CSV table of C-alpha atoms in Angstrom, one decimal:
chain,number,residue,atom,x,y,z
A,707,LEU,CA,250.7,279.3,218.6
A,708,ALA,CA,249.8,281.3,216.0
A,709,LEU,CA,252.1,280.0,213.9
A,710,ASN,CA,251.1,276.6,215.1
A,711,PRO,CA,247.8,276.5,217.5
A,712,VAL,CA,248.5,272.7,218.1
A,713,SER,CA,251.4,272.7,219.6
A,714,LYS,CA,251.8,271.0,222.9
A,715,GLY,CA,255.3,272.5,223.2
A,716,ALA,CA,254.2,275.8,222.9
A,717,HIS,CA,251.2,276.0,224.5
A,718,ASN,CA,253.0,274.3,227.6
A,719,SER,CA,256.0,277.7,227.4
A,720,PHE,CA,252.6,280.0,227.2
A,721,ALA,CA,251.2,278.4,230.1
A,722,LEU,CA,254.1,278.7,232.4
A,723,MET,CA,254.8,282.3,231.4
A,724,ARG,CA,251.2,282.9,232.4
A,725,TYR,CA,251.7,280.4,235.9
A,726,ARG,CA,255.2,282.3,236.9
A,727,GLN,CA,252.9,285.5,235.8
A,728,ALA,CA,249.7,284.3,238.5
A,729,ARG,CA,247.2,283.9,235.6
A,730,PHE,CA,246.4,281.5,236.4
A,731,THR,CA,243.0,280.6,234.1
A,732,GLU,CA,244.7,281.3,232.1
A,733,ALA,CA,247.8,279.0,232.5
A,734,ARG,CA,245.2,276.1,232.9
A,735,LEU,CA,243.6,276.4,230.0
A,736,HIS,CA,247.3,276.6,227.9
A,737,TYR,CA,248.0,272.7,229.9
A,738,GLU,CA,245.3,271.2,229.4
A,739,LYS,CA,245.6,272.3,225.2
A,740,ALA,CA,248.8,270.9,226.1
A,741,LEU,CA,247.5,267.7,226.9
A,742,ALA,CA,244.9,267.2,224.3
A,743,HIS,CA,248.1,266.6,222.4
A,744,ASP,CA,250.2,264.6,224.4
A,745,GLU,CA,248.2,263.1,228.1
A,746,THR,CA,251.5,261.1,228.9
A,747,ASP,CA,254.3,264.2,228.8
A,748,ILE,CA,255.4,264.4,232.1
A,749,LEU,CA,256.7,268.1,231.8
A,750,THR,CA,253.2,269.0,230.9
A,751,LEU,CA,251.6,266.5,233.6
A,752,ASN,CA,254.3,268.3,236.7
A,753,ASN,CA,253.6,271.6,235.9
A,754,TYR,CA,249.7,271.5,235.5
A,755,GLY,CA,249.7,269.7,238.7
A,756,ASN,CA,251.8,272.3,240.7
A,757,LEU,CA,249.8,274.5,238.9
A,758,LEU,CA,246.5,273.0,240.0
A,759,LYS,CA,248.0,273.3,243.9
A,760,ALA,CA,249.0,277.2,243.0
A,761,MET,CA,244.5,277.5,242.3
A,762,GLY,CA,244.2,276.3,245.2
A,763,LEU,CA,243.0,272.6,243.8
A,764,ALA,CA,244.7,270.3,246.0
A,765,ALA,CA,242.8,267.3,244.7
A,766,GLU,CA,242.9,268.1,241.3
A,767,ALA,CA,246.7,268.1,241.5
A,768,ALA,CA,247.3,264.9,243.4
A,769,LYS,CA,245.7,263.4,240.8
A,770,VAL,CA,247.0,264.7,238.0
A,771,LEU,CA,251.0,264.3,239.7
A,772,ALA,CA,249.7,260.7,240.8
A,773,GLN,CA,248.8,259.6,237.1
A,774,ALA,CA,252.3,261.4,236.0
A,775,ASN,CA,254.1,259.3,238.5
A,776,ALA,CA,252.2,256.1,236.7
A,777,LEU,CA,253.3,257.3,233.7
A,778,HIS,CA,256.7,257.9,234.3
A,779,ALA,CA,258.2,255.5,238.1
A,780,GLY,CA,261.1,257.0,238.8
A,781,GLN,CA,260.7,261.1,238.6
A,782,TRP,CA,261.3,261.8,241.7
A,783,GLU,CA,261.0,265.7,241.2
A,784,THR,CA,257.1,264.5,240.3
A,785,HIS,CA,257.0,262.0,242.9
A,786,SER,CA,257.4,264.8,245.6
A,787,ASN,CA,255.2,267.8,243.9
A,788,TYR,CA,253.0,264.5,244.3
A,789,LEU,CA,253.8,264.4,248.5
A,790,PHE,CA,253.1,268.3,248.9
A,791,ALA,CA,249.5,268.4,247.4
A,792,LEU,CA,248.8,265.7,249.8
A,793,ASN,CA,249.6,267.2,252.0
A,794,ASP,CA,246.4,269.6,251.6
A,795,LEU,CA,243.9,267.3,251.6
A,796,ASP,CA,242.1,266.4,254.2
A,797,ASP,CA,240.8,262.9,253.6
A,798,TRP,CA,244.6,261.9,253.7
A,799,THR,CA,245.5,260.5,258.0
A,800,PRO,CA,248.4,261.3,259.1
A,801,GLU,CA,249.4,257.8,258.8
A,802,ALA,CA,248.3,257.1,255.4
A,803,LEU,CA,250.5,260.5,255.0
A,804,PHE,CA,253.5,258.9,255.9
A,805,GLU,CA,252.9,256.1,254.3
A,806,ALA,CA,253.6,257.6,251.7
A,807,HIS,CA,256.3,259.9,251.9
A,808,GLN,CA,257.2,256.0,253.1
A,809,VAL,CA,256.9,254.9,249.5
A,810,TYR,CA,258.7,257.9,248.4
A,811,GLY,CA,262.3,257.3,250.2
A,812,ARG,CA,261.9,253.8,249.8
A,813,GLU,CA,261.7,254.8,245.8
A,814,PHE,CA,264.6,257.1,245.5
A,815,GLY,CA,266.0,256.9,249.2
A,816,ALA,CA,269.0,254.9,248.2
A,817,ALA,CA,270.5,257.6,245.8
A,818,ALA,CA,271.5,259.0,248.5
A,819,PHE,CA,273.3,256.7,250.3
A,820,GLN,CA,275.9,256.1,246.9
A,821,THR,CA,278.2,258.3,247.5
A,822,SER,CA,281.9,258.9,245.9
A,823,ALA,CA,284.7,258.0,248.6
A,824,ILE,CA,286.1,260.4,250.2
A,825,THR,CA,289.7,262.3,248.8
A,826,ASN,CA,290.4,262.6,252.8
A,827,PRO,CA,289.5,260.6,255.4
A,828,ASP,CA,291.2,262.5,258.3
A,829,PRO,CA,288.8,262.1,260.7
A,830,VAL,CA,289.9,265.5,262.9
A,831,ARG,CA,289.1,267.6,259.4
A,832,LYS,CA,285.9,269.5,258.7
A,833,LEU,CA,283.7,268.2,256.1
A,834,ARG,CA,282.8,270.7,253.8
A,835,VAL,CA,278.7,269.4,252.5
A,836,GLY,CA,277.4,271.7,249.9
A,837,LEU,CA,273.5,271.9,249.4
A,838,VAL,CA,272.1,272.9,246.2
A,839,SER,CA,268.8,274.1,246.0
A,840,GLY,CA,265.7,275.9,244.5
A,841,ASP,CA,264.3,277.1,246.8
A,842,PHE,CA,266.7,279.1,249.6
A,843,HIS,CA,264.2,281.8,249.3
A,844,ARG,CA,261.0,282.2,251.8
A,845,HIS,CA,259.6,279.1,250.7
A,846,SER,CA,258.5,276.0,252.9
A,847,CYS,CA,262.2,274.1,251.7
A,848,TRP,CA,263.8,276.7,253.6
A,849,TYR,CA,262.2,276.1,257.0
A,850,PHE,CA,263.7,272.7,257.0
A,851,PHE,CA,267.2,273.6,256.3
A,852,GLU,CA,267.0,276.8,258.5
A,853,GLY,CA,266.7,274.5,262.1
A,854,LEU,CA,270.0,272.9,260.6
A,855,PHE,CA,271.7,276.4,259.9
A,856,GLU,CA,270.7,277.3,263.3
A,857,HIS,CA,272.2,274.5,265.2
A,858,LEU,CA,275.0,273.2,262.5
A,859,HIS,CA,277.9,272.0,264.5
A,860,ARG,CA,280.3,275.0,263.0
A,861,ASP,CA,284.1,273.7,264.3
A,862,ALA,CA,283.4,270.1,262.5
A,863,PHE,CA,280.9,271.0,259.5
A,864,GLU,CA,281.9,273.8,256.6
A,865,LEU,CA,278.8,274.8,254.7
A,866,LEU,CA,278.1,276.2,251.1
A,867,VAL,CA,275.4,276.9,250.1
A,868,PHE,CA,274.2,277.8,246.1
A,869,SER,CA,271.3,279.1,245.5
A,870,THR,CA,270.5,278.1,241.8
A,871,GLY,CA,267.0,278.9,242.1
A,872,SER,CA,265.4,283.1,240.8
A,873,GLU,CA,263.7,284.4,243.1
A,874,LYS,CA,266.5,286.1,244.9
A,875,ASP,CA,264.8,288.1,248.9
A,876,LEU,CA,266.6,288.3,252.3
A,877,VAL,CA,266.9,284.7,252.6
A,878,THR,CA,268.6,284.1,249.0
A,879,GLU,CA,271.7,286.6,251.2
């Protein structure tokens, strides 16, 4: 930033660093400077939306993430973050939230069912299933998986879990 104060990438990187340090006001300032140079950048919009949500500004976050979705259709991560922001809005009915999730399912769900051929079609063998997530720690996503792990039919499935996240805790272990 000292060398190039108008560098969108430098502002974006600095903002992310400040966000991870929970220095939200500084992070917000740098995301806004990055967006002043390119208001359509998907990475900046996504990260800025997440920051606003973390600051308790869910309505602003939803607006930024909706803008990102309008500019960059087909970005599942930004769309997912938009849905998370909607959960914190008081003016959305359960029916409207359900429909928003249905839209996500229609747009991104089909890819989940496109699988490669099973290499060993033996119906008696255990099915090996791998799960990969950056959120296998105390995080809202973990709570969705917790019931699956607890009630999984261990004779029918071999479960492999891979954490790609940087945050580690007892859940990760």
